[in-house]
mmCIF file of C-alpha atoms and ligand atoms in Angstrom:
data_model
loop_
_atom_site.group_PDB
_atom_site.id
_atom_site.type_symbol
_atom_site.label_atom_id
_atom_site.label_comp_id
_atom_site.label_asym_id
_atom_site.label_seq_id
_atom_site.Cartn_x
_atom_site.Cartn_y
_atom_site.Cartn_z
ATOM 1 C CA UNK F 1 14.536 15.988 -12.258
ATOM 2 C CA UNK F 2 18.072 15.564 -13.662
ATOM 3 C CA UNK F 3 18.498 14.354 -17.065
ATOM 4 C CA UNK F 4 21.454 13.101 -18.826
ATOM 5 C CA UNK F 5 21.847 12.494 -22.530
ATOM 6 C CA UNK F 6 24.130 9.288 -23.236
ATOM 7 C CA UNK F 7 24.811 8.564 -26.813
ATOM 8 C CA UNK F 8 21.883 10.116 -27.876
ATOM 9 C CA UNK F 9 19.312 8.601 -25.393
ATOM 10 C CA UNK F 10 17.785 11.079 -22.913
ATOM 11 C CA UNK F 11 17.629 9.085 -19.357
ATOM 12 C CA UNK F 12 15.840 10.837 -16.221
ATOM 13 C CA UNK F 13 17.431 10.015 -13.212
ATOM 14 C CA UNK F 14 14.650 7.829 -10.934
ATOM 15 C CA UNK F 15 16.601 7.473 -8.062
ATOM 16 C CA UNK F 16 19.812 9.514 -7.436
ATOM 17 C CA UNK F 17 23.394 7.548 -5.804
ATOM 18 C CA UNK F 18 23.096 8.871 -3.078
ATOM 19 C CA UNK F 19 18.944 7.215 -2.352
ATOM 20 C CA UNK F 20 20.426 4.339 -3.269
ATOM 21 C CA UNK F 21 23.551 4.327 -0.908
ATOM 22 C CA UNK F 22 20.947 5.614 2.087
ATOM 23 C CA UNK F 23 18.404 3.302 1.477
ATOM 24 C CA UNK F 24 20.881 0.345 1.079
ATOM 25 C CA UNK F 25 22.346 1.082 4.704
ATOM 26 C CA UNK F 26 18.899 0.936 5.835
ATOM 27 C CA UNK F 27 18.216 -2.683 3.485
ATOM 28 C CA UNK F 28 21.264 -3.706 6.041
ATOM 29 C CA UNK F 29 20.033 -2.632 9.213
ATOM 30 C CA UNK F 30 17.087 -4.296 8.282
ATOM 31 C CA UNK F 31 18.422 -8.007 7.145
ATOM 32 C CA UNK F 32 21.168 -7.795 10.448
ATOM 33 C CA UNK F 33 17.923 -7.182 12.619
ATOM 34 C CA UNK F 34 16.387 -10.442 11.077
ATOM 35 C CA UNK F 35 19.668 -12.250 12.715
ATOM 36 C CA UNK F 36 20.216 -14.670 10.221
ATOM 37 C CA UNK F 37 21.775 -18.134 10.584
ATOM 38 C CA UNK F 38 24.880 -18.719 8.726
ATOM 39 C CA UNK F 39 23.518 -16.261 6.051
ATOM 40 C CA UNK F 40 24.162 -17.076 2.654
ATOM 41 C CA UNK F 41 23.419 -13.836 0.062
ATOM 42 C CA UNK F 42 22.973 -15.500 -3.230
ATOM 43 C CA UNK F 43 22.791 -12.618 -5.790
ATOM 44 C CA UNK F 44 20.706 -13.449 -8.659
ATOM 45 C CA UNK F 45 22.722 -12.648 -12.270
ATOM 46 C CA UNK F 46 23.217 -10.322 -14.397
ATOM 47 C CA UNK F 47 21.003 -7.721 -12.875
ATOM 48 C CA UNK F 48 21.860 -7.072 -9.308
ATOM 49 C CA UNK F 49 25.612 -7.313 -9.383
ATOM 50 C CA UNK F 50 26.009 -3.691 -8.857
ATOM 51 C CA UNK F 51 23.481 -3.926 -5.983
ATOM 52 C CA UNK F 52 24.305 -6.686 -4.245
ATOM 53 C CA UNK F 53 28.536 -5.555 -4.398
ATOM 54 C CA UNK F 54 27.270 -2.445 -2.299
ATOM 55 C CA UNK F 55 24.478 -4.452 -0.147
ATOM 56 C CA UNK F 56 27.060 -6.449 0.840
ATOM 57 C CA UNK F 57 29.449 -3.952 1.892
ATOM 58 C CA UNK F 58 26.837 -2.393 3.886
ATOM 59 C CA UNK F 59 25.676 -5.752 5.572
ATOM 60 C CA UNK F 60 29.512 -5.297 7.109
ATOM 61 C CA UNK F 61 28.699 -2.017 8.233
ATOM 62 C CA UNK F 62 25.196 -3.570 9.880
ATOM 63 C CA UNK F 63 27.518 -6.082 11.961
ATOM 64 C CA UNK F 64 26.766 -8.959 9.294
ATOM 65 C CA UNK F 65 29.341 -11.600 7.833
ATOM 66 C CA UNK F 66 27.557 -13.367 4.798
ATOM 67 C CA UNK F 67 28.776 -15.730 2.591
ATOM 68 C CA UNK F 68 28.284 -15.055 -0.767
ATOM 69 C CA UNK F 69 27.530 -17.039 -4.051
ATOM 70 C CA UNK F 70 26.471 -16.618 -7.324
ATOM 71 C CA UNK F 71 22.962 -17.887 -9.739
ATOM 72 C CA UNK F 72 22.456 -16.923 -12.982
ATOM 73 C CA UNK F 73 18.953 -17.520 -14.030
ATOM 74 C CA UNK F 74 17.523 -16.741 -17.522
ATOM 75 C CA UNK F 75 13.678 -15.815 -17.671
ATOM 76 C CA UNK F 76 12.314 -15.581 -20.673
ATOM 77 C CA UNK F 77 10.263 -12.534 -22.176
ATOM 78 C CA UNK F 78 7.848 -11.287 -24.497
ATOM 79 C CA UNK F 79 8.495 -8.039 -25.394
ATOM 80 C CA UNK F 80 8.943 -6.252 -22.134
ATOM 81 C CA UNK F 81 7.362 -8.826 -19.702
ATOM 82 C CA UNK F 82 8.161 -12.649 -18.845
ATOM 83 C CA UNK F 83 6.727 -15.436 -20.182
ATOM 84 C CA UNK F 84 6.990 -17.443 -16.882
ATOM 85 C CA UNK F 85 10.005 -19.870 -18.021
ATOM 86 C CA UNK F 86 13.368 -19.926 -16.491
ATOM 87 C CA UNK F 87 16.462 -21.760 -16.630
ATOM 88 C CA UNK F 88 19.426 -22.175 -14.286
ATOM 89 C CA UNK F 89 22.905 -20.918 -16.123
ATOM 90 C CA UNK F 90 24.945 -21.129 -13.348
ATOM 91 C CA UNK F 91 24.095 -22.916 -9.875
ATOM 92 C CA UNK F 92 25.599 -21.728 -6.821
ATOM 93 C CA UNK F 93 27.978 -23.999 -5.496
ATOM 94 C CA UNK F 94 27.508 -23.905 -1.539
ATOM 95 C CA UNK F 95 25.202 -25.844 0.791
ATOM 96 C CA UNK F 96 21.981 -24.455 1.746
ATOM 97 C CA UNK F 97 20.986 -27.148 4.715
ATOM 98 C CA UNK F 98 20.271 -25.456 7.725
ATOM 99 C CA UNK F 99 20.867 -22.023 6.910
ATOM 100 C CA UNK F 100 19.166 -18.993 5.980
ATOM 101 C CA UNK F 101 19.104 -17.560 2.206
ATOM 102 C CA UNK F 102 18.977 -14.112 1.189
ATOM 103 C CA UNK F 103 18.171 -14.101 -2.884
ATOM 104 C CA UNK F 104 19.319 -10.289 -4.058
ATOM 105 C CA UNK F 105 18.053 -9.129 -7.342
ATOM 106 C CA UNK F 106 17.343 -6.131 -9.094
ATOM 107 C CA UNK F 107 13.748 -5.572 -9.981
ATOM 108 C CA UNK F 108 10.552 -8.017 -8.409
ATOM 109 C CA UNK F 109 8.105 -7.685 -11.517
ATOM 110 C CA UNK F 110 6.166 -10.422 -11.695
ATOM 111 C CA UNK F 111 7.885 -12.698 -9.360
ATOM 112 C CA UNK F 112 8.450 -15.665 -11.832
ATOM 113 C CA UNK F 113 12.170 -15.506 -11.435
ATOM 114 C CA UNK F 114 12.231 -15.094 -7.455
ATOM 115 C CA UNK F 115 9.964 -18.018 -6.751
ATOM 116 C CA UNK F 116 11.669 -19.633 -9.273
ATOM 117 C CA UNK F 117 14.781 -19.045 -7.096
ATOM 118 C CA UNK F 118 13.001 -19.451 -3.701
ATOM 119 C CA UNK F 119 11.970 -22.876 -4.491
ATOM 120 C CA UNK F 120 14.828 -24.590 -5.274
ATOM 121 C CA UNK F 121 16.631 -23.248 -2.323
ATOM 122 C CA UNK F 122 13.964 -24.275 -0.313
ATOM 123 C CA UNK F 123 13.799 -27.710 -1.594
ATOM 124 C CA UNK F 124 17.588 -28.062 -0.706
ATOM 125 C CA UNK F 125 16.928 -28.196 2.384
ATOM 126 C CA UNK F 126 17.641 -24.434 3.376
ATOM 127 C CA UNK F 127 16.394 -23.142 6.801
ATOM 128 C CA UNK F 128 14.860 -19.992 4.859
ATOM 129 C CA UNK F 129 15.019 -17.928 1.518
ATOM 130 C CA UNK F 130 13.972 -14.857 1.420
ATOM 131 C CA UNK F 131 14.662 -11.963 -0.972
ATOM 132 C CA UNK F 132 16.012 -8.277 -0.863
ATOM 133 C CA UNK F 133 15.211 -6.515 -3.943
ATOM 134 C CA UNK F 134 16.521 -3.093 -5.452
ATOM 135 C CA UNK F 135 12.847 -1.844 -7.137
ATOM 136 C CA UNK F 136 9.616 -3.480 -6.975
ATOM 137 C CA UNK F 137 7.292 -2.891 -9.627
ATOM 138 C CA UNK F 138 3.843 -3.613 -8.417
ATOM 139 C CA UNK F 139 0.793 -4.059 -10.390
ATOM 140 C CA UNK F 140 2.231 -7.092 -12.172
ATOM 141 C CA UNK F 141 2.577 -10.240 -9.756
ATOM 142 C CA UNK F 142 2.220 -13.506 -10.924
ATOM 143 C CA UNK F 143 4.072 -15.785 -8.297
ATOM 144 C CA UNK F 144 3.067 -16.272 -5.248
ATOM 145 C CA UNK F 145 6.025 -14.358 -3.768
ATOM 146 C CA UNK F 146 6.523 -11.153 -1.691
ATOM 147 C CA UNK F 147 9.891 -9.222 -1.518
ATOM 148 C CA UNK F 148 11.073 -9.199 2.178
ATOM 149 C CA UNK F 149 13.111 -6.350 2.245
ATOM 150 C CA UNK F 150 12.426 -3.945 -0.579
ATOM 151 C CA UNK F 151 14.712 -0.400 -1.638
ATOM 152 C CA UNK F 152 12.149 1.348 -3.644
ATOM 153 C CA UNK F 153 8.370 0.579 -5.145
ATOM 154 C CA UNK F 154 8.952 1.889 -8.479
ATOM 155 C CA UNK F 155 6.936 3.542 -11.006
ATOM 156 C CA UNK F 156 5.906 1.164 -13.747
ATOM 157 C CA UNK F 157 8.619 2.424 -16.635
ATOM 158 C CA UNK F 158 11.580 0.489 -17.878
ATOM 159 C CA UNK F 159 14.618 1.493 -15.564
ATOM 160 C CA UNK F 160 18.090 1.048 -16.784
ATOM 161 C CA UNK F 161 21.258 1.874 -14.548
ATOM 162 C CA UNK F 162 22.853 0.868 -11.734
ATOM 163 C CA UNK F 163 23.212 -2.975 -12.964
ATOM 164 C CA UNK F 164 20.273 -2.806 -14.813
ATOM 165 C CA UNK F 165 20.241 -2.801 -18.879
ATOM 166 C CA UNK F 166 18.312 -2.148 -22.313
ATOM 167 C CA UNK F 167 19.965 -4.199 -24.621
ATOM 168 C CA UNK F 168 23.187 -4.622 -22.842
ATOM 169 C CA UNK F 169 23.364 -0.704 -22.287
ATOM 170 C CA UNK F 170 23.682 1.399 -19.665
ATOM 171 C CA UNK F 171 24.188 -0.759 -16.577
ATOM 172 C CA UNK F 172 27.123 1.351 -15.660
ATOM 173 C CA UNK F 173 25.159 4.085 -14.735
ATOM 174 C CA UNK F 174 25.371 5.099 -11.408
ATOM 175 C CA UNK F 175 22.014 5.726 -10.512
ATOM 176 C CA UNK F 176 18.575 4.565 -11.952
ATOM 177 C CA UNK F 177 16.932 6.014 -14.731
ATOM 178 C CA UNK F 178 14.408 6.060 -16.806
ATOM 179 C CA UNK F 179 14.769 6.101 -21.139
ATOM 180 C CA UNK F 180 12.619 8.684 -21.989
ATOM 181 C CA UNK F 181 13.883 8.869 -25.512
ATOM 182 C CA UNK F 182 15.766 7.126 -27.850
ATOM 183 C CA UNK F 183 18.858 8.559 -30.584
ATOM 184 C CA UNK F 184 17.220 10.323 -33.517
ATOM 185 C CA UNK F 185 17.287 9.902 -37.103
HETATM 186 P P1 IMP N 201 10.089 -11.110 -12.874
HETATM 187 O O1 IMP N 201 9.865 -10.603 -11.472
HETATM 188 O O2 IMP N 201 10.333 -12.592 -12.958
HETATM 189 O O3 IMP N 201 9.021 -10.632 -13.820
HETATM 190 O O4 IMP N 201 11.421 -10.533 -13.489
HETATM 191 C C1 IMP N 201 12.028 -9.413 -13.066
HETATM 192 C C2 IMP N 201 13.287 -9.301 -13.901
HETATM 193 O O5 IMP N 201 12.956 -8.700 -15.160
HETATM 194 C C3 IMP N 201 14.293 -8.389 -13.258
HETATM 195 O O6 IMP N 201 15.194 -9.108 -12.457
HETATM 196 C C4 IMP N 201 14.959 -7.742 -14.446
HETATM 197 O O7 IMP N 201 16.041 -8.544 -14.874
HETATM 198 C C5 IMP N 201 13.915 -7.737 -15.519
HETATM 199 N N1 IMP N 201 13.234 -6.420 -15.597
HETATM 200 C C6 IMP N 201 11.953 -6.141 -15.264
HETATM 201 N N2 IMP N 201 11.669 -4.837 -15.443
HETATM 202 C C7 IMP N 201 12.815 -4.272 -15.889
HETATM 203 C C8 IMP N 201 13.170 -2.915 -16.228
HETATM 204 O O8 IMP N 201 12.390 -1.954 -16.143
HETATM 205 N N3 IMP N 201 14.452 -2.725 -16.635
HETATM 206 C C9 IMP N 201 15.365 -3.735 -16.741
HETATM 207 N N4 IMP N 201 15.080 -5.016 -16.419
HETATM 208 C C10 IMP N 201 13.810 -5.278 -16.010
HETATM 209 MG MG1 MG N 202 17.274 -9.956 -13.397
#
């Protein structure tokens, strides 16, 4: 297990750059074998901008050519876990009709914020939405959604890195980790 110590937290790696680049290439070959129509990738913000920038990239490799636009949703929490309410901050901008949907984000906890998502693609008029997620966290669904194309199931610990944050911190981190500890004194 590698550990790092930034600013006085101690974060074990989870799952190392170079899983994530190997298991993204597979995410691609994956979504290109699904031979979507007219595929739209909507990454869902703030989370999965790190993700979906090298999910994309990959989807070239796979043969793809996506369009890409932008949602940033907020879903509210208590404590650590949603409360089941979320609001649109930013709306993409493109047409759905007719095509198919890919809705990228980080971690699928308990769902609220992907079926969220889901339906109001779907009730534009899109011919499908379906999601590629980073982690999945299982034990915790409460939507009625699955995640189609999945990187890792993840132990149930808060993960930072890699687009993901605690309090703003450490989504520059180029691989996921865990906080095991926080600064002393
Ligand atoms: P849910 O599936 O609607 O419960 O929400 C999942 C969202 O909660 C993710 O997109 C993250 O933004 C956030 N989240 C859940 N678990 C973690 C974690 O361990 N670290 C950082 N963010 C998390
Ligand atoms: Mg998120």
């Amino acid at each position: 297990m590698t550990r790092h110590n930034i600013d006085g937290y101690v974060i074990d790696v989870l799952y190392s750059e170079a899983e994530i680049n190997a298991r993204i290439s597979a995410l691609a070959k994956e979504i290109a074998a699904s031979n979507p129509h007219r595929l739209l990738v909507v990454p869902v913000l703030k989370g999965s901008f790190i993700f979906a920038a090298d999910l994309i990239r990959a989807m070239h490799h796979a043969g793809l050519s996506p369009e890409v636009d932008f949602m940033i949703l907020a879903s509210y929490r208590e404590g650590t876990r949603s409360s089941g309410k979320v609001d649109v901050l930013r709306d993409i901008e493109s047409d759905v009709k007719d095509r198919d949907v890919l809705l990228v984000d980080d971690i699928l906890e308990s769902g609220r914020t992907l079926a969220f998502a889901k339906d109001l693609i779907m009730a534009r008029g899109a011919k499908s939405a379906t999601s590629c997620v980073l982690l999945f966290k299982p034990g915790h669904l409460a939507a009625n959604i699955a995640g189609d194309h999945v990187g890792f199931e993840c132990p149930d610990k808060f993960v930072v890195g890699y687009g993901m944050d605690m309090a703003h911190q450490f989504r520059e981190l180029p691989f996921v980790g865990h906080v095991v500890e926080g600064p002393k004194g």
